PDB file of C-alpha atoms in Angstrom:
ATOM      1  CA  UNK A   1      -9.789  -3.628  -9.505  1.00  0.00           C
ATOM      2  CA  UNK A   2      -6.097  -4.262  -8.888  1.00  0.00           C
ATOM      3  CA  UNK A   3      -4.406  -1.828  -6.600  1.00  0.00           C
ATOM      4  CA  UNK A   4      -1.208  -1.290  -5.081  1.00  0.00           C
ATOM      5  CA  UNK A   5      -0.564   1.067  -2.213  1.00  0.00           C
ATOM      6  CA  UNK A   6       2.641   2.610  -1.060  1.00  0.00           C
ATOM      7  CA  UNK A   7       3.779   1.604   2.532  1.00  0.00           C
ATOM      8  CA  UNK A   8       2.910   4.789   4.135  1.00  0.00           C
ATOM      9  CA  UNK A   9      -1.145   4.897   2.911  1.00  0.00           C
ATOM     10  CA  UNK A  10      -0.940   1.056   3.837  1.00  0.00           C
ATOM     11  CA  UNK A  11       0.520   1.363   7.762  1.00  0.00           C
ATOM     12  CA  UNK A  12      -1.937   4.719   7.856  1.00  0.00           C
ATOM     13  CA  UNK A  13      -5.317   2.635   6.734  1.00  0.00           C
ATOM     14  CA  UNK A  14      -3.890  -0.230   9.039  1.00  0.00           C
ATOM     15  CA  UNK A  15      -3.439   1.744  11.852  1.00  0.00           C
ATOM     16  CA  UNK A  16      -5.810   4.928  11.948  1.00  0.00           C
ATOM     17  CA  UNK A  17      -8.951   6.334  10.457  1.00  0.00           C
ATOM     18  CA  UNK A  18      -9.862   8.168   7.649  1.00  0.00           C
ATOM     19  CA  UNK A  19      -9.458   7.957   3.673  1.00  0.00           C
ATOM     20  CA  UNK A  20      -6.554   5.770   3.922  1.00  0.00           C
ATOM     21  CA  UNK A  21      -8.974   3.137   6.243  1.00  0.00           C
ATOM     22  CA  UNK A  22     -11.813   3.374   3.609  1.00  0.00           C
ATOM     23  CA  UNK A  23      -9.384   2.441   1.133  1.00  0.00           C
ATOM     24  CA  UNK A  24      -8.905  -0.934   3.245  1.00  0.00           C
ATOM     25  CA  UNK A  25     -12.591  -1.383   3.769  1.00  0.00           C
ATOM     26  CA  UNK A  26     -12.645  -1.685   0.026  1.00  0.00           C
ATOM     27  CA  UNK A  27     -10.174  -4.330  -0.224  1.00  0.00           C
ATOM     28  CA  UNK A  28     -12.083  -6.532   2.808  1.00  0.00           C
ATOM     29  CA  UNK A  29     -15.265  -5.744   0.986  1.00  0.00           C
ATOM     30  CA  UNK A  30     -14.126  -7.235  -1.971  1.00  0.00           C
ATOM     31  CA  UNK A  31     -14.079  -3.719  -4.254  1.00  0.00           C
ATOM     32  CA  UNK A  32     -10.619  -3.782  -4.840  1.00  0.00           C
ATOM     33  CA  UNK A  33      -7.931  -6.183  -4.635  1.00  0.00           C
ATOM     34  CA  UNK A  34      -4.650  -4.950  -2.694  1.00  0.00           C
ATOM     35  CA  UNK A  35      -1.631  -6.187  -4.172  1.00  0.00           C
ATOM     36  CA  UNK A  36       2.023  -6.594  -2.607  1.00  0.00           C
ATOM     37  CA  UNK A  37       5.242  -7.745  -3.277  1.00  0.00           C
ATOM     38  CA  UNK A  38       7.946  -9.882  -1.662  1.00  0.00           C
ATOM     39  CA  UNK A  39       9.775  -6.270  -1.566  1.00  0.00           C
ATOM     40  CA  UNK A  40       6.728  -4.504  -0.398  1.00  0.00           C
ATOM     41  CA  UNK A  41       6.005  -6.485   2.181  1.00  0.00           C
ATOM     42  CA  UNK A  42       9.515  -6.816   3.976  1.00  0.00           C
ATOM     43  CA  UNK A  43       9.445  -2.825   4.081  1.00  0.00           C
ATOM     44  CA  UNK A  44       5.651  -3.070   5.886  1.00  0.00           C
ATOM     45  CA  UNK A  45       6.972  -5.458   8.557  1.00  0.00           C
ATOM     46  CA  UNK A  46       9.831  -2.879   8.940  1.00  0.00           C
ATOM     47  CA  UNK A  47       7.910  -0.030   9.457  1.00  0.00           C
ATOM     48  CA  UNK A  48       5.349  -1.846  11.392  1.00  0.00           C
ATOM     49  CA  UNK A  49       8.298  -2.810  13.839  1.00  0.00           C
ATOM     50  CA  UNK A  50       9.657   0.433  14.290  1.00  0.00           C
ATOM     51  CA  UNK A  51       9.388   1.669  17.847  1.00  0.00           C
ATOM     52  CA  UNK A  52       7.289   4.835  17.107  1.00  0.00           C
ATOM     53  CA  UNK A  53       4.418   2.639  16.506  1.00  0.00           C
ATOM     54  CA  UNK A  54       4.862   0.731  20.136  1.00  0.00           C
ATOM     55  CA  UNK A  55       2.262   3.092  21.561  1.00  0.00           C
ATOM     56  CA  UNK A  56      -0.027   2.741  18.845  1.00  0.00           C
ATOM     57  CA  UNK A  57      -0.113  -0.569  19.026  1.00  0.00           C
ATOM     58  CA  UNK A  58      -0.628  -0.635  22.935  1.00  0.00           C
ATOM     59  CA  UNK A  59      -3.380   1.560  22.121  1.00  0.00           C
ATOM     60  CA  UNK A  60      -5.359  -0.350  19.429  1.00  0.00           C
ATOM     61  CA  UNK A  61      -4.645  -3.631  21.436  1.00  0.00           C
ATOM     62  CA  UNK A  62      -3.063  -5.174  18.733  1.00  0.00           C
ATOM     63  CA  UNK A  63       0.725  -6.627  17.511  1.00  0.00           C
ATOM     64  CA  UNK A  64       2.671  -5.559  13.995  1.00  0.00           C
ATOM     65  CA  UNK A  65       1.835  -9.636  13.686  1.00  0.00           C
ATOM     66  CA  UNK A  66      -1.499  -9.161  14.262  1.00  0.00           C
ATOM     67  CA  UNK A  67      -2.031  -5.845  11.614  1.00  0.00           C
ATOM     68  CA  UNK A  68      -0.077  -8.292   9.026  1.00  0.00           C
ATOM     69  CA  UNK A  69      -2.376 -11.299   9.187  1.00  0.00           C
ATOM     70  CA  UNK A  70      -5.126  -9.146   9.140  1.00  0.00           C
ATOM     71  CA  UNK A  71      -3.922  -7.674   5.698  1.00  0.00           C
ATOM     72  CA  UNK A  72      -3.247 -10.918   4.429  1.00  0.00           C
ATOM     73  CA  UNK A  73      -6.589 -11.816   4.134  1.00  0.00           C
ATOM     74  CA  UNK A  74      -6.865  -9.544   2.081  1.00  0.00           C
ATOM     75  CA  UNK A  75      -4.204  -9.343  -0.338  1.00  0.00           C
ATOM     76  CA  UNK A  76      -2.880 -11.014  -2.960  1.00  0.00           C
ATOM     77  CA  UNK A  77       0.897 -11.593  -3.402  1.00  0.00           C
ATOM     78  CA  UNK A  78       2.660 -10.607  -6.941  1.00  0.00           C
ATOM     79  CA  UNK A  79       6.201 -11.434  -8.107  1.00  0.00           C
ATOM     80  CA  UNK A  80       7.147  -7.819  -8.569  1.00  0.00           C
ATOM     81  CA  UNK A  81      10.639  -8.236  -8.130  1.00  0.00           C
ATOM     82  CA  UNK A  82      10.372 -10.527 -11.351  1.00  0.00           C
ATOM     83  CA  UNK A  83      10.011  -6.526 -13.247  1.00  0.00           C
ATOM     84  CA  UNK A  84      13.329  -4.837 -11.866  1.00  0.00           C
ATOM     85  CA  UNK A  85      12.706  -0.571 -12.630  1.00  0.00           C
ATOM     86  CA  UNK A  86      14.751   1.924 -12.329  1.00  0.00           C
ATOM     87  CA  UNK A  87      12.308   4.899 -12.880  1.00  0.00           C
ATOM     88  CA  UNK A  88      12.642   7.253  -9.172  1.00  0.00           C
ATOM     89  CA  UNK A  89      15.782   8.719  -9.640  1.00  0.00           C
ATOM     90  CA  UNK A  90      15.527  10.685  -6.515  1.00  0.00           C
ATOM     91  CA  UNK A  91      14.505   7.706  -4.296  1.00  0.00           C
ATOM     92  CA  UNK A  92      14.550   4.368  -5.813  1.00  0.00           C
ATOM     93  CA  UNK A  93      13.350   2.774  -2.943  1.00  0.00           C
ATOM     94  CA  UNK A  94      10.038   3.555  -4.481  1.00  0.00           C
ATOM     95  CA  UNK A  95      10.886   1.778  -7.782  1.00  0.00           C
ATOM     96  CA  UNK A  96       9.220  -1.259  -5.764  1.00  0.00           C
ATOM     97  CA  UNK A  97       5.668  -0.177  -5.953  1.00  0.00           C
ATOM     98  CA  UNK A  98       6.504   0.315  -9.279  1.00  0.00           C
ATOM     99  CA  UNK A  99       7.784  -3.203 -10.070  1.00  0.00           C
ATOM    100  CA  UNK A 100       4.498  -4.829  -7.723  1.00  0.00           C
ATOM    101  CA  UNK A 101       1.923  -2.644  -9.755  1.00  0.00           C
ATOM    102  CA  UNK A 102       3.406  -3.692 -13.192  1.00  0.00           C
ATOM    103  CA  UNK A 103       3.326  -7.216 -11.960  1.00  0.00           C
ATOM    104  CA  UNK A 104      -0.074  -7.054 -10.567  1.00  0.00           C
ATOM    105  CA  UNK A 105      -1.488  -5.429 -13.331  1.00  0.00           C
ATOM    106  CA  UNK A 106      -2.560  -3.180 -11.525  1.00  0.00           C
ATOM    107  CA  UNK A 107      -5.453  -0.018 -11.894  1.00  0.00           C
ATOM    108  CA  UNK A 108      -3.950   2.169  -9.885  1.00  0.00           C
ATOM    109  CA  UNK A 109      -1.472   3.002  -7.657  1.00  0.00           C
ATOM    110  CA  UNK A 110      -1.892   4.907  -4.038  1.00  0.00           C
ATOM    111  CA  UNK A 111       0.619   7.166  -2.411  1.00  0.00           C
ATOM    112  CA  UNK A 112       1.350   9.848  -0.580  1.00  0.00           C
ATOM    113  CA  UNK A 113       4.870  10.047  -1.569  1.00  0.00           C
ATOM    114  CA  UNK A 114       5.799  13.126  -3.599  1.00  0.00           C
ATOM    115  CA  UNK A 115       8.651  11.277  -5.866  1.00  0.00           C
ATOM    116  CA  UNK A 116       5.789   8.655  -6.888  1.00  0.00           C
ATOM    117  CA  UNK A 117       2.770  11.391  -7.041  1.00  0.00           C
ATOM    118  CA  UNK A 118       5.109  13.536  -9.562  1.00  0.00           C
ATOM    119  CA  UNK A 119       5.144  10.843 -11.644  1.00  0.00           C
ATOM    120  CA  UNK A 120       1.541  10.872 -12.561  1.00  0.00           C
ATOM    121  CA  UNK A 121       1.310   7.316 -13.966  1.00  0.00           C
ATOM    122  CA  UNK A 122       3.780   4.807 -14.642  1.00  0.00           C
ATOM    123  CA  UNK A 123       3.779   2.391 -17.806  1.00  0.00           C
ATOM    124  CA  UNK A 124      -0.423   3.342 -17.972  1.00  0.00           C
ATOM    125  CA  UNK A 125      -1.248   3.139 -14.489  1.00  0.00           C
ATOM    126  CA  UNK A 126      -2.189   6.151 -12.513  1.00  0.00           C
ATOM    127  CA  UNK A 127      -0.439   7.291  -9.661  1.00  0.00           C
ATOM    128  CA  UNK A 128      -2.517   9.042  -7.096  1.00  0.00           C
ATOM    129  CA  UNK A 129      -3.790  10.349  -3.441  1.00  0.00           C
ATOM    130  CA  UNK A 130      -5.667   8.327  -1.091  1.00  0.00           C
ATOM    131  CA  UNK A 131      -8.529  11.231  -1.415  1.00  0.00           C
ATOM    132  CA  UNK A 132      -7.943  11.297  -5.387  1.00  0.00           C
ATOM    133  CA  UNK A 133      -8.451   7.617  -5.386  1.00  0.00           C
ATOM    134  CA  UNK A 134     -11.419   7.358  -3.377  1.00  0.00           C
ATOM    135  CA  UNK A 135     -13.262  10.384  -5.333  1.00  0.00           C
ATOM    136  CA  UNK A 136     -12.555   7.980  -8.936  1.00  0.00           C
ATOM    137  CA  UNK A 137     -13.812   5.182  -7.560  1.00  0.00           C
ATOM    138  CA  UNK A 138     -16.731   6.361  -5.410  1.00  0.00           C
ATOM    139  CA  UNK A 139     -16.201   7.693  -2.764  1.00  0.00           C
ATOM    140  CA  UNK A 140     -15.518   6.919   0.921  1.00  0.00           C
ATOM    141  CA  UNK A 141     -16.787   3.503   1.822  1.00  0.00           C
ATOM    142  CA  UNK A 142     -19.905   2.850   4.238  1.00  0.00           C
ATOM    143  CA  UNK A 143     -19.113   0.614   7.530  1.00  0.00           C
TER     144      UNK A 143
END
């Protein structure tokens, strides 16, 4: 199963615990496949660099480099940026999940973001929670 998850579910199952992390332990299990752009990934390295994550970083002994590679090995890259959208009006920043899940092909898409959740779906694929996703594909994942 192809999946693509926004930026903020992504940093939160990188970084802390809870249905965002099970979600990742998917992906390294082999369950689901995480997909990413060229686009999604240059806003993941931003947000991983952001000073309000220095702390957190400090804390879980590891660099943004380090949280990266780690996700690597576990996702596969898609040319989304070869399916240019223009669907989120109010922030079309998000038309890049969009464009990566299209590309990927993917099952589902994972946010917490309200523009993208009020969507619903986009061209077939269904746009949900971290929680909502977990409960359709089985629940949380056993470590």
């Amino acid at each position: 199963m192809r999946v693509v998850l926004d930026t903020n579910v992504l940093v939160s199952a990188l970084l802390w615990r809870g249905s965002t992390s099970d979600i990742f332990e998917f992906a390294r299990s082999g369950v689901i496949t995480l997909c990413v752009s060229r686009d999604t990934m240059d806003e993941l390295l931003d947000v991983l660099n952001r000073p309000k994550f220095t702390r957190v970083f400090a804390s879980i002994g590891k660099t943004p480099q380090a949280l990266v590679e780690e996700f690597w090995e576990v996702a596969e890259y898609v040319p989304g940026e070869r399916f240019p959208i223009d669907v989120v009006a109010e922030d079309p920043k998000d038309d890049k999940f969009l464009s990566c899940a299209l590309a990927a092909r993917a099952s589902f898409i994972v946010s917490g973001d309200r523009h993208l959740l009020e969507l619903g779906s986009f061209d077939g694929i269904p746009i949900v929670a971290p929680t909502e996703f977990l409960t359709k594909i089985g629940g949380s994942h056993e470590s």
